[in-house]
Coordinates of C-alpha atoms in Angstrom, one line a residue:
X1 CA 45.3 111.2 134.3
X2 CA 48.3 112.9 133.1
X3 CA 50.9 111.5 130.5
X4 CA 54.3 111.9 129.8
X5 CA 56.6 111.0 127.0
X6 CA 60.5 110.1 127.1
X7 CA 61.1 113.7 125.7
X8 CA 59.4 115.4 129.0
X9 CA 60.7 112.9 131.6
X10 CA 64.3 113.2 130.3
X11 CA 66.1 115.4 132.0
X12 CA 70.0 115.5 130.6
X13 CA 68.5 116.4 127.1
X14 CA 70.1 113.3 125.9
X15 CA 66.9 110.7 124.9
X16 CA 64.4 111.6 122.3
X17 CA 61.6 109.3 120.7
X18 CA 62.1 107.6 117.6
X19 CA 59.6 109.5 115.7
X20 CA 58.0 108.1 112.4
X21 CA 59.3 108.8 109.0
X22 CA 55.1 109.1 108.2
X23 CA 51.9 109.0 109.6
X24 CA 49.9 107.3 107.4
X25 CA 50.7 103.8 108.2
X26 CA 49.3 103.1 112.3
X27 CA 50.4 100.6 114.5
X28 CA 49.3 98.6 117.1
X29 CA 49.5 99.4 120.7
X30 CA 51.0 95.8 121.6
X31 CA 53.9 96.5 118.7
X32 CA 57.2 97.7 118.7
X33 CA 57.0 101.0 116.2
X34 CA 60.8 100.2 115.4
X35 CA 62.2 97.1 114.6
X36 CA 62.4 93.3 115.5
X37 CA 66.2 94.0 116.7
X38 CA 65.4 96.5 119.0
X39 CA 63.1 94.1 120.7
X40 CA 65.0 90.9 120.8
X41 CA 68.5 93.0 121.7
X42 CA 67.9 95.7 124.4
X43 CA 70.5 98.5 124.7
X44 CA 72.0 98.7 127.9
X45 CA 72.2 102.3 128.9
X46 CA 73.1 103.0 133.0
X47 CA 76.5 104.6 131.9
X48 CA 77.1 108.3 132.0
X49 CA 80.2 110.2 131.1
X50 CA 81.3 112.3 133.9
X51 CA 81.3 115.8 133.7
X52 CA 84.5 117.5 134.0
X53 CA 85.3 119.9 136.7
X54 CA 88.6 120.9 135.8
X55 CA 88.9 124.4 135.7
X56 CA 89.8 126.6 132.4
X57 CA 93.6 127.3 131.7
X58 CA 93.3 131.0 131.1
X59 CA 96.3 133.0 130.7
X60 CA 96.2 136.3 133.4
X61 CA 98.2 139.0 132.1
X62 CA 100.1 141.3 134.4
X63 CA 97.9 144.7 135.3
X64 CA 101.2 146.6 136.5
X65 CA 103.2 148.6 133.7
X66 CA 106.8 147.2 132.6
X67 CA 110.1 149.7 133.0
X68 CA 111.9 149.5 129.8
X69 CA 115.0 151.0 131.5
X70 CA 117.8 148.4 132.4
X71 CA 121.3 148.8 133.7
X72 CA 123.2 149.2 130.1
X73 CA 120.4 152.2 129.0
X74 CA 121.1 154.2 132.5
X75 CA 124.8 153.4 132.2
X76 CA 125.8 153.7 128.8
X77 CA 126.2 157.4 126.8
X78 CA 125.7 157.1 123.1
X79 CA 128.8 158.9 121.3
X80 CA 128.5 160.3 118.2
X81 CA 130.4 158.2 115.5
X82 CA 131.6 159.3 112.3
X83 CA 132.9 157.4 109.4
X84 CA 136.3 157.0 108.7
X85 CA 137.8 159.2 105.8
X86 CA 138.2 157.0 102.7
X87 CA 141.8 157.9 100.7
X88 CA 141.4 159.8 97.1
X89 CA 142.6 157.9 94.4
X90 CA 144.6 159.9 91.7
X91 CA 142.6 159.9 88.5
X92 CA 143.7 157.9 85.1
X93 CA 145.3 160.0 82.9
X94 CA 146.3 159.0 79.4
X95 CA 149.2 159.4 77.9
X96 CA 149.6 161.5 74.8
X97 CA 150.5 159.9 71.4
X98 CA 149.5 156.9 69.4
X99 CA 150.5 153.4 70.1
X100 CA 152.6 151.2 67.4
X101 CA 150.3 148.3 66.9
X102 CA 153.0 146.9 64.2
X103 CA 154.5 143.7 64.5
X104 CA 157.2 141.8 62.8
X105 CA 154.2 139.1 60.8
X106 CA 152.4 142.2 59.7
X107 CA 155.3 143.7 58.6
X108 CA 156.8 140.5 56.8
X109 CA 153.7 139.0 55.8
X110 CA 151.6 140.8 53.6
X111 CA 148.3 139.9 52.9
X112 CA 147.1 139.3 49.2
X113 CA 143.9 138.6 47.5
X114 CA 142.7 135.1 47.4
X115 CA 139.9 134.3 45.0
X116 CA 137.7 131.1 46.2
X117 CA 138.6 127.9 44.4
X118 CA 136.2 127.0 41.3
X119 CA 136.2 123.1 40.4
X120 CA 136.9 121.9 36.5
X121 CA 135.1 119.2 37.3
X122 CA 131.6 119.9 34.5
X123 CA 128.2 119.2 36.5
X124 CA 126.9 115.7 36.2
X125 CA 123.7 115.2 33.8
X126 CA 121.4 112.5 33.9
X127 CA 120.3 110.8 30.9
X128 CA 116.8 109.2 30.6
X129 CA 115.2 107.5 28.2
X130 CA 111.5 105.7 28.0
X131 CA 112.9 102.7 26.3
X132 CA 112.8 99.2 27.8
X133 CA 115.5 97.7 30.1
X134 CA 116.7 94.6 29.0
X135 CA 118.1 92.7 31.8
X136 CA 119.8 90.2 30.4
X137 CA 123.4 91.3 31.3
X138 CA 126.3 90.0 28.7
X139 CA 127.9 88.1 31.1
X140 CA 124.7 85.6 31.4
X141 CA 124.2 86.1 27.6
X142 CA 128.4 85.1 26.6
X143 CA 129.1 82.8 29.4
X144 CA 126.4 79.8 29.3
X145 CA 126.2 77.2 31.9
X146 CA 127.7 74.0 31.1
X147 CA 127.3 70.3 32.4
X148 CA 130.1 69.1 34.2
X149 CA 130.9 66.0 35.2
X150 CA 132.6 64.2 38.2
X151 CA 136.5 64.3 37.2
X152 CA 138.3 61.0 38.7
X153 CA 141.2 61.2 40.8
X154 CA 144.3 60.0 39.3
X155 CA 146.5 60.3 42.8
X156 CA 148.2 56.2 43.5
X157 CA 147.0 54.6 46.3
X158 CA 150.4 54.3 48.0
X159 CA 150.6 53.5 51.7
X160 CA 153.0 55.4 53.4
X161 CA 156.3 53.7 54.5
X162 CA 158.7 55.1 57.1
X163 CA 162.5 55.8 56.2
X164 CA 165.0 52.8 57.2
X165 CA 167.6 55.6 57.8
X166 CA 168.2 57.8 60.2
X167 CA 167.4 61.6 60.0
X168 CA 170.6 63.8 59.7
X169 CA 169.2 66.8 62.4
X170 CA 172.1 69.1 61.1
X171 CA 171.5 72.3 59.4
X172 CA 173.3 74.9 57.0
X173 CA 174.2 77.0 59.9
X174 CA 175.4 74.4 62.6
X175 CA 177.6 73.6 59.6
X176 CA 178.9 77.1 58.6
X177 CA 179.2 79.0 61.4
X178 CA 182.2 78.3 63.9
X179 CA 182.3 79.0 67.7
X180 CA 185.1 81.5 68.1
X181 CA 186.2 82.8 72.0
X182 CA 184.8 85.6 73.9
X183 CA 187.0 88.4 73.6
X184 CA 185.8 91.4 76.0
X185 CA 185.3 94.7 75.2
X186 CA 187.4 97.6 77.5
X187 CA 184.5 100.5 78.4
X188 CA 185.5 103.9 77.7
X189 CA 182.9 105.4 80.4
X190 CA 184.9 107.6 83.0
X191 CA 184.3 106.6 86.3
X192 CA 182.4 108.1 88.6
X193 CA 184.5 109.6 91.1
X194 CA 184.3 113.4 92.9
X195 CA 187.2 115.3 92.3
X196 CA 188.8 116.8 95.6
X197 CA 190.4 120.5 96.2
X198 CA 193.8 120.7 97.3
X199 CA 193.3 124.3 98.3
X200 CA 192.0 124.7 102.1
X201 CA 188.0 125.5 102.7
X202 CA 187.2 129.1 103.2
X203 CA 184.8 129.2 106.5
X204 CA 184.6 132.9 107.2
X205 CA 181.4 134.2 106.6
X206 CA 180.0 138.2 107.2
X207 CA 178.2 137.0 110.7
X208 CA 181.7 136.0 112.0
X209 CA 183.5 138.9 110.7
X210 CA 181.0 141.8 112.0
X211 CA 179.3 139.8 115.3
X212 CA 180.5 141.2 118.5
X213 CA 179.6 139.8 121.3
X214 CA 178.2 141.7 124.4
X215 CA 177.6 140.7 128.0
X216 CA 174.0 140.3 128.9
X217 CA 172.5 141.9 132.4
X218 CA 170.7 140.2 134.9
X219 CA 166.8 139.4 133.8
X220 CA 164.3 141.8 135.9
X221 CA 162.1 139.4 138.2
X222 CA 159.0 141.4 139.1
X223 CA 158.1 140.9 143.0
X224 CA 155.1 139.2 143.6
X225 CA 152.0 140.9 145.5
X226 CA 150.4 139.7 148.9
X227 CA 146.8 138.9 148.3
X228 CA 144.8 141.7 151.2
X229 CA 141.6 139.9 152.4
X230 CA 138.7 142.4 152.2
X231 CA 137.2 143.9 155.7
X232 CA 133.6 144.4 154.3
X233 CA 131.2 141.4 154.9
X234 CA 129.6 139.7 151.9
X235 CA 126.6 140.8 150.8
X236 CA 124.5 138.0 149.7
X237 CA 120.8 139.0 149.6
X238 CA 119.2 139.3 146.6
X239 CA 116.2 141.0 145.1
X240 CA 114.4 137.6 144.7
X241 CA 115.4 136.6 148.7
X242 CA 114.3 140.1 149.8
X243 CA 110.9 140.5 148.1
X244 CA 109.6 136.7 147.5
X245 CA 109.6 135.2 151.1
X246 CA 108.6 131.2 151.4
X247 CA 104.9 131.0 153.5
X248 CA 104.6 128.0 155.7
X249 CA 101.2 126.0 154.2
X250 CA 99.1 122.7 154.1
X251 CA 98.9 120.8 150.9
X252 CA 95.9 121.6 148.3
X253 CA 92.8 119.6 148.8
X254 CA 91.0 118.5 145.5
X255 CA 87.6 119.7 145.0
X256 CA 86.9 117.3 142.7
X257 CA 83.7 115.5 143.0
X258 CA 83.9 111.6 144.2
X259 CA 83.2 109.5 140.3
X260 CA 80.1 106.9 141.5
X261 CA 79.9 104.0 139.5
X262 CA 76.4 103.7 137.8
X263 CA 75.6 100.0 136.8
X264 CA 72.9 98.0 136.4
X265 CA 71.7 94.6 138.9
X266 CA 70.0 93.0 136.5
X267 CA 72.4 89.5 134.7
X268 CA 73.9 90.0 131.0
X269 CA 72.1 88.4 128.0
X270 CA 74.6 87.1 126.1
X271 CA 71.9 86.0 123.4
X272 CA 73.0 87.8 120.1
X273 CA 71.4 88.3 116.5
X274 CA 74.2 86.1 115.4
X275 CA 74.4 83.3 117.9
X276 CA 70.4 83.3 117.1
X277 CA 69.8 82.6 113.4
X278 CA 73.6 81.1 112.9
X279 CA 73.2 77.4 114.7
X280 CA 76.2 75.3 114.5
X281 CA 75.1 72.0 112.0
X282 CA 76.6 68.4 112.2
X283 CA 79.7 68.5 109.6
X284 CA 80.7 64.5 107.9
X285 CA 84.0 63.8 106.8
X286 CA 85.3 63.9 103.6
X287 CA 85.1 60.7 102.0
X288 CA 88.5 59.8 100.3
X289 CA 88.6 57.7 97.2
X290 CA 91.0 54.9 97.2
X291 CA 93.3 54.8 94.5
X292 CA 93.8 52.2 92.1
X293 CA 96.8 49.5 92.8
X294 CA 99.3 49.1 90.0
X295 CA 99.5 46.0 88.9
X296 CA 102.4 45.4 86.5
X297 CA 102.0 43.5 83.1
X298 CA 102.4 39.7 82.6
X299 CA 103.6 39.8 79.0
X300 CA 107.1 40.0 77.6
X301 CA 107.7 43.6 76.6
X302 CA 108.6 44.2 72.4
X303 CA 111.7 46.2 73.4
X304 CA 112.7 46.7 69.5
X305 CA 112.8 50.1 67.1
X306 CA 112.8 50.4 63.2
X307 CA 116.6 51.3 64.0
X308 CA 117.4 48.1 65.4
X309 CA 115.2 46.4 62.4
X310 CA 116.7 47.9 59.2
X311 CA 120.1 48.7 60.4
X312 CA 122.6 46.4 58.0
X313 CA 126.3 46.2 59.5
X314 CA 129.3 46.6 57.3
X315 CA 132.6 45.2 57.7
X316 CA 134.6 48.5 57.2
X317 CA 138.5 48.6 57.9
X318 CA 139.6 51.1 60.3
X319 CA 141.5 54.2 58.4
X320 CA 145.3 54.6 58.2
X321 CA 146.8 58.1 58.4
X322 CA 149.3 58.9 56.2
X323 CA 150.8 61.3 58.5
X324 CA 154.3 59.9 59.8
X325 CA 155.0 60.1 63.9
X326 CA 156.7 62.7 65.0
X327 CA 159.0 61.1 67.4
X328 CA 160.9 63.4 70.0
X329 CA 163.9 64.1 69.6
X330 CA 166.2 64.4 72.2
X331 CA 170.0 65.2 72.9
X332 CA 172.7 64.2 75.1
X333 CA 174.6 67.4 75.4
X334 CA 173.8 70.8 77.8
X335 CA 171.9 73.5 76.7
X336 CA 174.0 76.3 75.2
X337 CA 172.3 79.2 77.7
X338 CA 174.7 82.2 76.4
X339 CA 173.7 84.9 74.1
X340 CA 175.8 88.1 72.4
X341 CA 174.0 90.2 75.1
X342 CA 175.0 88.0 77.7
X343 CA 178.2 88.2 76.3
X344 CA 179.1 91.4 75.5
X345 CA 177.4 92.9 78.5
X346 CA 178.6 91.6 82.1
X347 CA 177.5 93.0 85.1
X348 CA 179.9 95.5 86.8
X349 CA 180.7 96.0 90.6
X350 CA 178.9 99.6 91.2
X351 CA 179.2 100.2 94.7
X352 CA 177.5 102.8 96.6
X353 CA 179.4 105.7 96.6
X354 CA 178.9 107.6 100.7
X355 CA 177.9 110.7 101.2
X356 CA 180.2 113.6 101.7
X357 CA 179.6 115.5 104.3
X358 CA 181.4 118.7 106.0
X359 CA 183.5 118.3 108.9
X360 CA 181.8 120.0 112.4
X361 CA 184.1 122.6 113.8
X362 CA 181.9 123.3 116.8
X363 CA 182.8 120.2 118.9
X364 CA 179.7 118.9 121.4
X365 CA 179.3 119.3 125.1
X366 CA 179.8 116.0 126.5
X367 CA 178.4 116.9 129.9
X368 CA 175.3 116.7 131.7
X369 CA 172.8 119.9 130.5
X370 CA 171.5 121.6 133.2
X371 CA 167.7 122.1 132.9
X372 CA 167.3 124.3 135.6
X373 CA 165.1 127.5 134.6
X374 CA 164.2 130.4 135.9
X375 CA 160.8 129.5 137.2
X376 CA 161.9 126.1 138.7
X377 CA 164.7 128.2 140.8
X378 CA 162.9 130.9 142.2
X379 CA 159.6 129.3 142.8
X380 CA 158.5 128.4 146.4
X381 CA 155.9 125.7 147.0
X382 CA 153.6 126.8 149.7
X383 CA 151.3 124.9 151.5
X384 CA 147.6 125.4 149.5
X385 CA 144.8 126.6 151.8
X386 CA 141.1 125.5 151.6
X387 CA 139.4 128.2 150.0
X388 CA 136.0 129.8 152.2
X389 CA 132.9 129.1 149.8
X390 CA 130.5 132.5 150.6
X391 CA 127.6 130.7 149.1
X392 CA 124.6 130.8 150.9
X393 CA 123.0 127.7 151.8
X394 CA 120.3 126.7 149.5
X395 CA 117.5 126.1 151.9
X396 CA 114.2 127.4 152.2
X397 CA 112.7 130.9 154.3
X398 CA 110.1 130.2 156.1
X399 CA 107.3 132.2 158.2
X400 CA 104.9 131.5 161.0
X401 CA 102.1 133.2 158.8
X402 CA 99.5 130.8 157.4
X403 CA 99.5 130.1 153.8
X404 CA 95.7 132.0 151.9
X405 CA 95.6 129.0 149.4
X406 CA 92.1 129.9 148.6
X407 CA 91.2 130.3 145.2
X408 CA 87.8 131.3 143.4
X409 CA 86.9 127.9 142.1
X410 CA 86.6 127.1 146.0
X411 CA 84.9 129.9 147.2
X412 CA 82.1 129.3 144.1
X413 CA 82.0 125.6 143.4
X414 CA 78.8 124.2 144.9
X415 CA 79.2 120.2 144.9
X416 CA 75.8 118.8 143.1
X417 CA 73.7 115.4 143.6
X418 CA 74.2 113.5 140.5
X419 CA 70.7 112.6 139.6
X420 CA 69.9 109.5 137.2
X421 CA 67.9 110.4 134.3
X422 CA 64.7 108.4 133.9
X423 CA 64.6 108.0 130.4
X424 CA 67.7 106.2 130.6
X425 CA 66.4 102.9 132.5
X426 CA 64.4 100.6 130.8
X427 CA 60.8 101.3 132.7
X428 CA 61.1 104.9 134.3
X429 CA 60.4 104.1 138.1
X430 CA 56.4 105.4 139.2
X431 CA 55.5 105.3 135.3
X432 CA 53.9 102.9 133.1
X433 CA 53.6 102.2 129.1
X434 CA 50.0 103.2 128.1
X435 CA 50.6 103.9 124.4
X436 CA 52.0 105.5 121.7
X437 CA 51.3 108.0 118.5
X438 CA 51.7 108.3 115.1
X439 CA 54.3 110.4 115.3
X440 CA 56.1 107.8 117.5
X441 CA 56.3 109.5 120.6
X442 CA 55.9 106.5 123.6
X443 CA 53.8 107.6 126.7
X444 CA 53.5 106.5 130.3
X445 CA 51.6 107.0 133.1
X446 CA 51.8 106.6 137.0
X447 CA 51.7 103.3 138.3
X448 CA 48.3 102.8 140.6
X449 CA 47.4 99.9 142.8
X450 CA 45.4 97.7 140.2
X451 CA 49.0 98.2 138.0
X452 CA 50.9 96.6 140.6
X453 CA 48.6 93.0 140.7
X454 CA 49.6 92.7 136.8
X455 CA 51.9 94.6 135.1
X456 CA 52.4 95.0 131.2
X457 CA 55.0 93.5 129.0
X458 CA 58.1 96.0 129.2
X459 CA 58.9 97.2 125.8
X460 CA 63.0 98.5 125.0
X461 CA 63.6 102.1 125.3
X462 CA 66.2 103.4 123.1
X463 CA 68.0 106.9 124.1

């Protein structure tokens, strides 16, 4: 009886047997060689990725050869350019002879010898001696300190009394100086006035003296021309309408293969590694522990400080200031507003002084101007014609000739039975699990009639 392992029944080259990292430790026929995951989870494998049949975007060059030769290169004749002559320049010559560098400070300032400055000042030599410092300093040593005791004041107590009287507010100059009148001052300042010609304006200028003027000759008005409609008809094929003709055709048909949907019959289990060894438990409340009432104290409460127990209050009188009031003082007559500067200077009238301007000789048309111009007089409104478009209309040439839409992925593609690989499924159909190896490899054989009454546990196949 012949055997055959995942490796020789697949036939996409995509499943291989999970082969064993050693041979030295042998299993069981009834056990899984991999895992307890494997067993419990299966894979679920039906799926295939479609194969795609789109063809290759390859660039095909042109066989022909290319003209390099365009309109411009037959039409145009190089011409031989030459530079244009640059102008000589004259060359620099010198003039002959020495140039007086002299000037008035060289000659009137003449230099003399200066000799640097040496101080008198002798260098400054430190003295040192190894002796002892003493650090008493005669001002400790003559001036000792002395005890000195609290000197009492001899200043009366007197409480200050305020004058009976009343306070005389004039002073030495209210007294001495006398308020004399305002005598003005007379302003010496010229006034500011232009000072007019008698003699008469001289107008005459060398434009009026040598202009002569000349009568001008009727303007030249150039005839226009009559358009001449061309005899010839227009010639509107092109190269493109001439060689590239439109085909009548049918609409491309896709040669690409129908996508069947491979899935599997057989229900979901949702059972996970997860949902299996994480079971939801019974969670209790928190308890909360009730907090304690307040319950405020019965007792009188000793509300007093060491401040309010050794504190001793004095009968103090308040203090006096000896400073007298200043009362304000206040008069009955108006404020003297007016200063020497008020005085002495009073704003004068300045007015504006107007502008003097030349009288016009020329005196100004008063009539209506005439805009009329040349253009607006001889121009002749005529009644515009629609223009004849020579376009050609834009729609497409078409032939009775069928379109050869045939192409070599149509001529060549063979369409293919899409095939389910065995050792995809779970239990390749015809086989079944006899045993495994060392190595790992997982072996079946065909089914018979005394392996249809009782069948084996199916075991995972992993791809």
């Amino acid at each position: 009886m012949t055997r055959l392992c995942i490796c020789e029944m697949c036939s996409c080259g995509r499943h291989r047997c999970k082969h064993q990292p050693t041979a030295l430790y042998k299993k069981g026929s009834k056990t899984n060689v991999l895992s307890e995951y494997s067993e419990k989870y299966p894979a679920y494998k039906g799926h295939m990725r479609p194969k795609s049949t789109k063809p290759q975007l390859q660039y095909k060059a042109h066989q022909g050869t290319m003209e390099g030769t365009t309109t411009f290169r037959t039409d145009y004749v190089p011409y031989v350019v030459t530079s244009r002559p640059e102008k000589q320049q004259a060359k620099y010559k010198p003039k002959p002879g020495e140039i007086d560098l002299g000037t008035t400070y060289k000659h009137d300032f003449n230099p003399y010898e200066v000799q640097p400055f040496v101080p008198s000042r002798p260098k400054e030599r430190e003295h040192t001696t190894n002796a002892k410092l003493d650090t008493i300093p005669t001002y400790k040593e003559d001036f000792r300190q002395w005890e000195i005791s609290r000197r009492e004041l001899t200043k009366p107590d007197t409480p200050y009394q305020p004058p009976v009287t009343k306070f005389g507010n004039s002073t030495t100059f209210q007294d001495d100086f006398i308020h004399r009148g305002l005598v003005p001052r007379e302003s010496y300042k010229p006034p500011n006035i232009a000072r007019l010609s008698d003699a008469p304006f001289e107008n005459m200028t060398s434009s009026k003296l040598s202009y002569v003027p000349h009568t001008l000759e009727a303007r030249y008005i150039k005839p226009p021309v009559k358009y001449k409609p061309n005899s010839q008809p227009f010639q509107d094929l092109t190269t493109h309408r001439q060689d590239f003709q439109g085909l009548p055709s049918q609409p491309t048909k896709s040669c690409k293969p129908e996508l069947l949907k491979v899935a599997s019959n057989k229900p979901f289990e949702g059972s996970t590694e997860f949902r299996d060894h994480f079971q939801q438990w019974p969670v209790s409340l928190r308890q909360v522990r009730k907090s304690v009432e307040y319950m405020s104290p019965t007792e009188h409460m000793d509300l007093t400080t060491t401040s309010h127990t050794d504190y001793i209050k004095h009968q103090i009188q308040p203090f006096l200031s000896v400073k007298p009031f200043s009362l304000p003082t206040k008069s009955s007559e108006p404020f003297q507003g007016s200063t020497t500067m008020r005085d002495d200077f009073q704003p004068w009238a300045a007015p504006r002084q107007s502008m003097i301007r030349k009288q016009e000789e020329i005196q100004r048309a008063s009539g209506k101007m005439e805009d009329l111009t040349t253009f607006r007089a001889h121009f002749i409104q005529h009644e515009a014609q629609p223009s004849f478009s020579f376009k050609p209309q834009n729609a497409p040439l078409r032939t009775d000739a069928p379109l050869q839409n045939d192409t070599v992925y149509r001529t060549e593609f063979t369409p293919k039975k899409i095939s389910v690989c065995p050792a995809s499924l779970e239990s390749p159909p015809g086989f079944v699990f006899d045993n495994y190896d060392d190595r790992g490899h997982r072996f079946f054989r065909k089914t018979t009639s005394a392996d249809k009454i009782e069948t084996p546990k199916e075991m995972v196949l992993t791809s």
